[in-house]
């Protein structure tokens, strides 16, 4: 078994994406089981932050789908969607940082922009 240390924000982010994939009909039960963390699940704030990051990721998922399948290439609509994706990714990063602070994560994501 390989152990990989990640921040709590990254953990909840990845778990939320797996939950979205499951809701979309993808077979990810094995991965979700590997993300089971009974200690963290009992922490105050766990469900709160998981729901926030999942909501952000679901919006990103829907916008990415729309950009790929529903808009004309190089159109204003595509540009607007791309801008929204950038804004949501910034919000996602900020949310992950706040999760790390709340849970006193020793590891946190760093970005230069």
mmCIF file of N, CA and C in Angstrom:
data_model
loop_
_atom_site.group_PDB
_atom_site.id
_atom_site.type_symbol
_atom_site.label_atom_id
_atom_site.label_comp_id
_atom_site.label_asym_id
_atom_site.label_seq_id
_atom_site.Cartn_x
_atom_site.Cartn_y
_atom_site.Cartn_z
ATOM 1 N N UNK A 1 0.843 -1.184 0.000
ATOM 2 C CA UNK A 1 0.000 0.000 0.000
ATOM 3 C C UNK A 1 0.887 1.246 0.000
ATOM 4 N N UNK A 2 0.492 2.228 -0.761
ATOM 5 C CA UNK A 2 1.209 3.497 -0.828
ATOM 6 C C UNK A 2 0.409 4.536 -0.064
ATOM 7 N N UNK A 3 1.079 5.290 0.783
ATOM 8 C CA UNK A 3 0.425 6.363 1.526
ATOM 9 C C UNK A 3 0.846 7.689 0.897
ATOM 10 N N UNK A 4 -0.151 8.519 0.613
ATOM 11 C CA UNK A 4 0.118 9.829 0.028
ATOM 12 C C UNK A 4 -0.549 10.879 0.899
ATOM 13 N N UNK A 5 0.229 11.815 1.404
ATOM 14 C CA UNK A 5 -0.315 12.884 2.233
ATOM 15 C C UNK A 5 -0.811 14.027 1.345
ATOM 16 N N UNK A 6 -2.051 14.441 1.608
ATOM 17 C CA UNK A 6 -2.629 15.579 0.908
ATOM 18 C C UNK A 6 -3.339 16.453 1.934
ATOM 19 N N UNK A 7 -3.693 17.644 1.520
ATOM 20 C CA UNK A 7 -4.410 18.542 2.422
ATOM 21 C C UNK A 7 -5.856 18.069 2.585
ATOM 22 N N UNK A 8 -6.500 18.500 3.654
ATOM 23 C CA UNK A 8 -7.905 18.172 3.877
ATOM 24 C C UNK A 8 -8.752 18.767 2.751
ATOM 25 N N UNK A 9 -8.407 19.959 2.299
ATOM 26 C CA UNK A 9 -9.124 20.584 1.191
ATOM 27 C C UNK A 9 -9.059 19.749 -0.072
ATOM 28 N N UNK A 10 -7.868 19.241 -0.396
ATOM 29 C CA UNK A 10 -7.726 18.379 -1.570
ATOM 30 C C UNK A 10 -8.508 17.077 -1.400
ATOM 31 N N UNK A 11 -8.482 16.538 -0.178
ATOM 32 C CA UNK A 11 -9.218 15.311 0.110
ATOM 33 C C UNK A 11 -10.720 15.507 -0.130
ATOM 34 N N UNK A 12 -11.299 16.560 0.453
ATOM 35 C CA UNK A 12 -12.731 16.813 0.286
ATOM 36 C C UNK A 12 -13.071 17.158 -1.161
ATOM 37 N N UNK A 13 -12.167 17.861 -1.842
ATOM 38 C CA UNK A 13 -12.361 18.191 -3.247
ATOM 39 C C UNK A 13 -12.462 16.917 -4.074
ATOM 40 N N UNK A 14 -11.520 16.022 -3.882
ATOM 41 C CA UNK A 14 -11.505 14.763 -4.646
ATOM 42 C C UNK A 14 -12.720 13.905 -4.310
ATOM 43 N N UNK A 15 -13.062 13.819 -3.028
ATOM 44 C CA UNK A 15 -14.233 13.044 -2.621
ATOM 45 C C UNK A 15 -15.506 13.616 -3.241
ATOM 46 N N UNK A 16 -15.621 14.934 -3.270
ATOM 47 C CA UNK A 16 -16.815 15.552 -3.858
ATOM 48 C C UNK A 16 -16.915 15.240 -5.351
ATOM 49 N N UNK A 17 -15.799 15.223 -6.047
ATOM 50 C CA UNK A 17 -15.796 14.892 -7.473
ATOM 51 C C UNK A 17 -16.215 13.435 -7.681
ATOM 52 N N UNK A 18 -15.737 12.548 -6.823
ATOM 53 C CA UNK A 18 -16.145 11.149 -6.914
ATOM 54 C C UNK A 18 -17.648 10.994 -6.681
ATOM 55 N N UNK A 19 -18.188 11.742 -5.727
ATOM 56 C CA UNK A 19 -19.634 11.683 -5.459
ATOM 57 C C UNK A 19 -20.434 12.204 -6.660
ATOM 58 N N UNK A 20 -19.927 13.236 -7.303
ATOM 59 C CA UNK A 20 -20.591 13.760 -8.505
ATOM 60 C C UNK A 20 -20.550 12.710 -9.617
ATOM 61 N N UNK A 21 -19.397 12.087 -9.805
ATOM 62 C CA UNK A 21 -19.276 11.043 -10.830
ATOM 63 C C UNK A 21 -20.269 9.912 -10.570
ATOM 64 N N UNK A 22 -20.414 9.523 -9.316
ATOM 65 C CA UNK A 22 -21.372 8.472 -8.970
ATOM 66 C C UNK A 22 -22.796 8.912 -9.326
ATOM 67 N N UNK A 23 -23.146 10.157 -8.994
ATOM 68 C CA UNK A 23 -24.472 10.684 -9.326
ATOM 69 C C UNK A 23 -24.704 10.733 -10.832
ATOM 70 N N UNK A 24 -23.628 10.906 -11.590
ATOM 71 C CA UNK A 24 -23.722 10.959 -13.052
ATOM 72 C C UNK A 24 -23.716 9.565 -13.678
ATOM 73 N N UNK A 25 -23.671 8.526 -12.832
ATOM 74 C CA UNK A 25 -23.758 7.159 -13.329
ATOM 75 C C UNK A 25 -22.438 6.468 -13.591
ATOM 76 N N UNK A 26 -21.346 7.068 -13.193
ATOM 77 C CA UNK A 26 -20.044 6.432 -13.391
ATOM 78 C C UNK A 26 -19.761 5.463 -12.246
ATOM 79 N N UNK A 27 -19.034 4.415 -12.540
ATOM 80 C CA UNK A 27 -18.728 3.384 -11.557
ATOM 81 C C UNK A 27 -17.470 3.774 -10.778
ATOM 82 N N UNK A 28 -17.673 4.378 -9.604
ATOM 83 C CA UNK A 28 -16.546 4.837 -8.794
ATOM 84 C C UNK A 28 -16.647 4.369 -7.343
ATOM 85 N N UNK A 29 -17.467 3.337 -7.105
ATOM 86 C CA UNK A 29 -17.668 2.864 -5.732
ATOM 87 C C UNK A 29 -16.359 2.467 -5.053
ATOM 88 N N UNK A 30 -15.476 1.797 -5.780
ATOM 89 C CA UNK A 30 -14.200 1.358 -5.205
ATOM 90 C C UNK A 30 -13.367 2.565 -4.763
ATOM 91 N N UNK A 31 -13.312 3.594 -5.604
ATOM 92 C CA UNK A 31 -12.564 4.801 -5.247
ATOM 93 C C UNK A 31 -13.185 5.506 -4.040
ATOM 94 N N UNK A 32 -14.520 5.588 -4.026
ATOM 95 C CA UNK A 32 -15.190 6.233 -2.894
ATOM 96 C C UNK A 32 -14.877 5.483 -1.605
ATOM 97 N N UNK A 33 -14.888 4.163 -1.655
ATOM 98 C CA UNK A 33 -14.563 3.362 -0.467
ATOM 99 C C UNK A 33 -13.131 3.636 0.002
ATOM 100 N N UNK A 34 -12.227 3.835 -0.951
ATOM 101 C CA UNK A 34 -10.837 4.099 -0.573
ATOM 102 C C UNK A 34 -10.684 5.467 0.074
ATOM 103 N N UNK A 35 -11.660 6.344 -0.139
ATOM 104 C CA UNK A 35 -11.633 7.673 0.469
ATOM 105 C C UNK A 35 -12.383 7.727 1.794
ATOM 106 N N UNK A 36 -12.841 6.576 2.255
ATOM 107 C CA UNK A 36 -13.548 6.531 3.530
ATOM 108 C C UNK A 36 -12.590 6.908 4.662
ATOM 109 N N UNK A 37 -12.990 7.869 5.472
ATOM 110 C CA UNK A 37 -12.159 8.316 6.590
ATOM 111 C C UNK A 37 -13.062 8.530 7.802
ATOM 112 N N UNK A 38 -13.270 7.463 8.594
ATOM 113 C CA UNK A 38 -14.216 7.562 9.719
ATOM 114 C C UNK A 38 -13.861 8.640 10.738
ATOM 115 N N UNK A 39 -12.597 8.954 10.889
ATOM 116 C CA UNK A 39 -12.198 9.989 11.844
ATOM 117 C C UNK A 39 -12.642 11.360 11.342
ATOM 118 N N UNK A 40 -12.329 11.662 10.090
ATOM 119 C CA UNK A 40 -12.684 12.956 9.517
ATOM 120 C C UNK A 40 -14.203 13.096 9.372
ATOM 121 N N UNK A 41 -14.883 12.006 9.023
ATOM 122 C CA UNK A 41 -16.344 12.045 8.842
ATOM 123 C C UNK A 41 -17.068 12.537 10.087
ATOM 124 N N UNK A 42 -16.497 12.341 11.253
ATOM 125 C CA UNK A 42 -17.143 12.710 12.514
ATOM 126 C C UNK A 42 -16.824 14.144 12.940
ATOM 127 N N UNK A 43 -15.898 14.775 12.264
ATOM 128 C CA UNK A 43 -15.493 16.133 12.623
ATOM 129 C C UNK A 43 -16.612 17.132 12.337
ATOM 130 N N UNK A 44 -16.774 18.081 13.249
ATOM 131 C CA UNK A 44 -17.718 19.175 13.018
ATOM 132 C C UNK A 44 -17.202 19.980 11.829
ATOM 133 N N UNK A 45 -18.070 20.259 10.896
ATOM 134 C CA UNK A 45 -17.704 21.017 9.705
ATOM 135 C C UNK A 45 -17.480 20.149 8.485
ATOM 136 N N UNK A 46 -17.332 18.834 8.682
ATOM 137 C CA UNK A 46 -17.060 17.924 7.563
ATOM 138 C C UNK A 46 -18.153 18.008 6.493
ATOM 139 N N UNK A 47 -19.411 17.756 6.890
ATOM 140 C CA UNK A 47 -20.516 17.784 5.926
ATOM 141 C C UNK A 47 -20.695 19.171 5.328
ATOM 142 N N UNK A 48 -20.536 20.196 6.146
ATOM 143 C CA UNK A 48 -20.685 21.581 5.699
ATOM 144 C C UNK A 48 -19.713 21.881 4.553
ATOM 145 N N UNK A 49 -18.437 21.618 4.784
ATOM 146 C CA UNK A 49 -17.433 21.928 3.757
ATOM 147 C C UNK A 49 -17.518 20.986 2.562
ATOM 148 N N UNK A 50 -17.860 19.719 2.801
ATOM 149 C CA UNK A 50 -18.025 18.786 1.685
ATOM 150 C C UNK A 50 -19.154 19.262 0.769
ATOM 151 N N UNK A 51 -20.242 19.732 1.346
ATOM 152 C CA UNK A 51 -21.361 20.230 0.536
ATOM 153 C C UNK A 51 -20.991 21.482 -0.240
ATOM 154 N N UNK A 52 -20.215 22.367 0.363
ATOM 155 C CA UNK A 52 -19.803 23.587 -0.344
ATOM 156 C C UNK A 52 -18.913 23.246 -1.536
ATOM 157 N N UNK A 53 -17.884 22.433 -1.303
ATOM 158 C CA UNK A 53 -16.952 22.113 -2.391
ATOM 159 C C UNK A 53 -17.652 21.278 -3.466
ATOM 160 N N UNK A 54 -18.598 20.433 -3.066
ATOM 161 C CA UNK A 54 -19.348 19.641 -4.043
ATOM 162 C C UNK A 54 -20.223 20.548 -4.899
ATOM 163 N N UNK A 55 -20.845 21.547 -4.307
ATOM 164 C CA UNK A 55 -21.676 22.485 -5.061
ATOM 165 C C UNK A 55 -20.846 23.231 -6.101
ATOM 166 N N UNK A 56 -19.668 23.676 -5.703
ATOM 167 C CA UNK A 56 -18.764 24.361 -6.641
ATOM 168 C C UNK A 56 -18.366 23.416 -7.772
ATOM 169 N N UNK A 57 -17.970 22.192 -7.421
ATOM 170 C CA UNK A 57 -17.525 21.231 -8.436
ATOM 171 C C UNK A 57 -18.658 20.818 -9.371
ATOM 172 N N UNK A 58 -19.872 20.745 -8.868
ATOM 173 C CA UNK A 58 -21.006 20.411 -9.725
ATOM 174 C C UNK A 58 -21.263 21.529 -10.734
ATOM 175 N N UNK A 59 -21.129 22.775 -10.301
ATOM 176 C CA UNK A 59 -21.267 23.903 -11.224
ATOM 177 C C UNK A 59 -20.173 23.854 -12.296
ATOM 178 N N UNK A 60 -18.945 23.549 -11.879
ATOM 179 C CA UNK A 60 -17.850 23.418 -12.844
ATOM 180 C C UNK A 60 -18.136 22.290 -13.834
ATOM 181 N N UNK A 61 -18.610 21.163 -13.332
ATOM 182 C CA UNK A 61 -18.938 20.011 -14.178
ATOM 183 C C UNK A 61 -19.946 20.426 -15.250
ATOM 184 N N UNK A 62 -21.023 21.090 -14.809
ATOM 185 C CA UNK A 62 -22.089 21.490 -15.733
ATOM 186 C C UNK A 62 -21.600 22.512 -16.763
ATOM 187 N N UNK A 63 -20.782 23.464 -16.319
ATOM 188 C CA UNK A 63 -20.248 24.455 -17.255
ATOM 189 C C UNK A 63 -19.295 23.815 -18.266
ATOM 190 N N UNK A 64 -18.462 22.891 -17.793
ATOM 191 C CA UNK A 64 -17.542 22.192 -18.710
ATOM 192 C C UNK A 64 -18.331 21.389 -19.743
ATOM 193 N N UNK A 65 -19.394 20.716 -19.298
ATOM 194 C CA UNK A 65 -20.248 19.987 -20.238
ATOM 195 C C UNK A 65 -20.851 20.925 -21.270
ATOM 196 N N UNK A 66 -21.354 22.045 -20.800
ATOM 197 C CA UNK A 66 -21.981 23.015 -21.709
ATOM 198 C C UNK A 66 -20.961 23.556 -22.699
ATOM 199 N N UNK A 67 -19.765 23.865 -22.210
ATOM 200 C CA UNK A 67 -18.713 24.404 -23.081
ATOM 201 C C UNK A 67 -18.311 23.382 -24.146
ATOM 202 N N UNK A 68 -18.244 22.122 -23.757
ATOM 203 C CA UNK A 68 -17.807 21.085 -24.697
ATOM 204 C C UNK A 68 -18.894 20.681 -25.694
ATOM 205 N N UNK A 69 -20.144 20.714 -25.261
ATOM 206 C CA UNK A 69 -21.207 20.134 -26.082
ATOM 207 C C UNK A 69 -22.258 21.129 -26.566
ATOM 208 N N UNK A 70 -22.365 22.274 -25.915
ATOM 209 C CA UNK A 70 -23.532 23.089 -26.189
ATOM 210 C C UNK A 70 -23.302 24.466 -26.752
ATOM 211 N N UNK A 71 -22.069 24.849 -27.024
ATOM 212 C CA UNK A 71 -21.850 26.202 -27.539
ATOM 213 C C UNK A 71 -20.934 26.171 -28.761
ATOM 214 N N UNK A 72 -21.115 27.197 -29.565
ATOM 215 C CA UNK A 72 -20.297 27.321 -30.761
ATOM 216 C C UNK A 72 -18.868 27.708 -30.369
ATOM 217 N N UNK A 73 -17.927 27.065 -30.987
ATOM 218 C CA UNK A 73 -16.511 27.321 -30.741
ATOM 219 C C UNK A 73 -16.171 28.777 -31.059
ATOM 220 N N UNK A 74 -15.390 29.409 -30.207
ATOM 221 C CA UNK A 74 -14.911 30.784 -30.357
ATOM 222 C C UNK A 74 -16.044 31.821 -30.324
ATOM 223 N N UNK A 75 -17.169 31.455 -29.749
ATOM 224 C CA UNK A 75 -18.284 32.393 -29.639
ATOM 225 C C UNK A 75 -18.188 33.181 -28.336
ATOM 226 N N UNK A 76 -19.004 34.227 -28.229
ATOM 227 C CA UNK A 76 -19.061 35.000 -26.989
ATOM 228 C C UNK A 76 -19.552 34.129 -25.840
ATOM 229 N N UNK A 77 -20.512 33.257 -26.129
ATOM 230 C CA UNK A 77 -21.031 32.361 -25.090
ATOM 231 C C UNK A 77 -19.926 31.445 -24.565
ATOM 232 N N UNK A 78 -19.109 30.924 -25.453
ATOM 233 C CA UNK A 78 -18.001 30.077 -25.016
ATOM 234 C C UNK A 78 -17.022 30.879 -24.154
ATOM 235 N N UNK A 79 -16.763 32.101 -24.566
ATOM 236 C CA UNK A 79 -15.869 32.968 -23.803
ATOM 237 C C UNK A 79 -16.444 33.270 -22.418
ATOM 238 N N UNK A 80 -17.745 33.546 -22.359
ATOM 239 C CA UNK A 80 -18.398 33.822 -21.077
ATOM 240 C C UNK A 80 -18.340 32.605 -20.158
ATOM 241 N N UNK A 81 -18.576 31.430 -20.720
ATOM 242 C CA UNK A 81 -18.517 30.201 -19.920
ATOM 243 C C UNK A 81 -17.099 29.972 -19.418
ATOM 244 N N UNK A 82 -16.121 30.189 -20.256
ATOM 245 C CA UNK A 82 -14.727 30.010 -19.849
ATOM 246 C C UNK A 82 -14.369 30.965 -18.706
ATOM 247 N N UNK A 83 -14.886 32.198 -18.776
ATOM 248 C CA UNK A 83 -14.641 33.166 -17.708
ATOM 249 C C UNK A 83 -15.290 32.702 -16.405
ATOM 250 N N UNK A 84 -16.519 32.181 -16.478
ATOM 251 C CA UNK A 84 -17.193 31.653 -15.286
ATOM 252 C C UNK A 84 -16.415 30.481 -14.691
ATOM 253 N N UNK A 85 -15.885 29.627 -15.545
ATOM 254 C CA UNK A 85 -15.087 28.492 -15.077
ATOM 255 C C UNK A 85 -13.860 28.984 -14.317
ATOM 256 N N UNK A 86 -13.210 30.014 -14.843
ATOM 257 C CA UNK A 86 -12.051 30.587 -14.165
ATOM 258 C C UNK A 86 -12.438 31.135 -12.791
ATOM 259 N N UNK A 87 -13.549 31.854 -12.740
ATOM 260 C CA UNK A 87 -14.004 32.409 -11.461
ATOM 261 C C UNK A 87 -14.344 31.299 -10.463
ATOM 262 N N UNK A 88 -15.020 30.264 -10.928
ATOM 263 C CA UNK A 88 -15.366 29.154 -10.036
ATOM 264 C C UNK A 88 -14.124 28.397 -9.573
ATOM 265 N N UNK A 89 -13.142 28.257 -10.445
ATOM 266 C CA UNK A 89 -11.893 27.604 -10.030
ATOM 267 C C UNK A 89 -11.168 28.431 -8.967
ATOM 268 N N UNK A 90 -11.229 29.755 -9.086
ATOM 269 C CA UNK A 90 -10.656 30.615 -8.045
ATOM 270 C C UNK A 90 -11.409 30.437 -6.727
ATOM 271 N N UNK A 91 -12.729 30.364 -6.795
ATOM 272 C CA UNK A 91 -13.542 30.126 -5.599
ATOM 273 C C UNK A 91 -13.241 28.752 -5.002
ATOM 274 N N UNK A 92 -13.063 27.777 -5.852
ATOM 275 C CA UNK A 92 -12.718 26.417 -5.404
ATOM 276 C C UNK A 92 -11.391 26.431 -4.654
ATOM 277 N N UNK A 93 -10.405 27.110 -5.205
ATOM 278 C CA UNK A 93 -9.104 27.211 -4.548
ATOM 279 C C UNK A 93 -9.238 27.900 -3.184
ATOM 280 N N UNK A 94 -9.962 28.999 -3.140
ATOM 281 C CA UNK A 94 -10.148 29.727 -1.882
ATOM 282 C C UNK A 94 -10.891 28.868 -0.859
ATOM 283 N N UNK A 95 -11.863 28.115 -1.314
ATOM 284 C CA UNK A 95 -12.611 27.227 -0.417
ATOM 285 C C UNK A 95 -11.697 26.140 0.133
ATOM 286 N N UNK A 96 -10.869 25.563 -0.712
ATOM 287 C CA UNK A 96 -9.928 24.535 -0.244
ATOM 288 C C UNK A 96 -8.962 25.110 0.792
ATOM 289 N N UNK A 97 -8.516 26.349 0.580
ATOM 290 C CA UNK A 97 -7.639 26.989 1.567
ATOM 291 C C UNK A 97 -8.360 27.167 2.899
ATOM 292 N N UNK A 98 -9.629 27.590 2.842
ATOM 293 C CA UNK A 98 -10.407 27.785 4.076
ATOM 294 C C UNK A 98 -10.634 26.456 4.791
ATOM 295 N N UNK A 99 -10.868 25.390 4.022
ATOM 296 C CA UNK A 99 -11.007 24.058 4.609
ATOM 297 C C UNK A 99 -9.724 23.682 5.335
ATOM 298 N N UNK A 100 -8.583 23.928 4.683
ATOM 299 C CA UNK A 100 -7.291 23.600 5.297
ATOM 300 C C UNK A 100 -7.078 24.371 6.593
ATOM 301 N N UNK A 101 -7.454 25.636 6.611
ATOM 302 C CA UNK A 101 -7.323 26.441 7.829
ATOM 303 C C UNK A 101 -8.249 25.900 8.909
ATOM 304 N N UNK A 102 -9.495 25.645 8.554
ATOM 305 C CA UNK A 102 -10.477 25.166 9.537
ATOM 306 C C UNK A 102 -10.026 23.860 10.189
ATOM 307 N N UNK A 103 -9.540 22.917 9.372
ATOM 308 C CA UNK A 103 -9.132 21.618 9.893
ATOM 309 C C UNK A 103 -7.659 21.576 10.310
ATOM 310 N N UNK A 104 -7.003 22.733 10.271
ATOM 311 C CA UNK A 104 -5.588 22.840 10.655
ATOM 312 C C UNK A 104 -4.712 21.845 9.879
ATOM 313 N N UNK A 105 -4.949 21.788 8.589
ATOM 314 C CA UNK A 105 -4.196 20.890 7.718
ATOM 315 C C UNK A 105 -2.740 21.335 7.656
ATOM 316 N N UNK A 106 -1.841 20.383 7.803
ATOM 317 C CA UNK A 106 -0.407 20.694 7.739
ATOM 318 C C UNK A 106 0.045 20.943 6.307
ATOM 319 N N UNK A 107 -0.683 20.399 5.354
ATOM 320 C CA UNK A 107 -0.370 20.576 3.937
ATOM 321 C C UNK A 107 -1.469 21.439 3.337
ATOM 322 N N UNK A 108 -1.097 22.362 2.468
ATOM 323 C CA UNK A 108 -2.096 23.184 1.793
ATOM 324 C C UNK A 108 -1.604 23.499 0.379
ATOM 325 N N UNK A 109 -2.537 23.692 -0.528
ATOM 326 C CA UNK A 109 -2.197 23.986 -1.907
ATOM 327 C C UNK A 109 -1.664 25.395 -2.041
ATOM 328 N N UNK A 110 -0.655 25.556 -2.856
ATOM 329 C CA UNK A 110 -0.073 26.878 -3.131
ATOM 330 C C UNK A 110 -0.289 27.205 -4.601
ATOM 331 N N UNK A 111 -0.670 28.449 -4.862
ATOM 332 C CA UNK A 111 -0.828 28.923 -6.242
ATOM 333 C C UNK A 111 -0.157 30.281 -6.363
ATOM 334 N N UNK A 112 0.321 30.557 -7.559
ATOM 335 C CA UNK A 112 0.990 31.838 -7.788
ATOM 336 C C UNK A 112 0.081 32.864 -8.436
ATOM 337 N N UNK A 113 -1.130 32.480 -8.797
ATOM 338 C CA UNK A 113 -2.057 33.429 -9.434
ATOM 339 C C UNK A 113 -3.364 33.496 -8.685
#
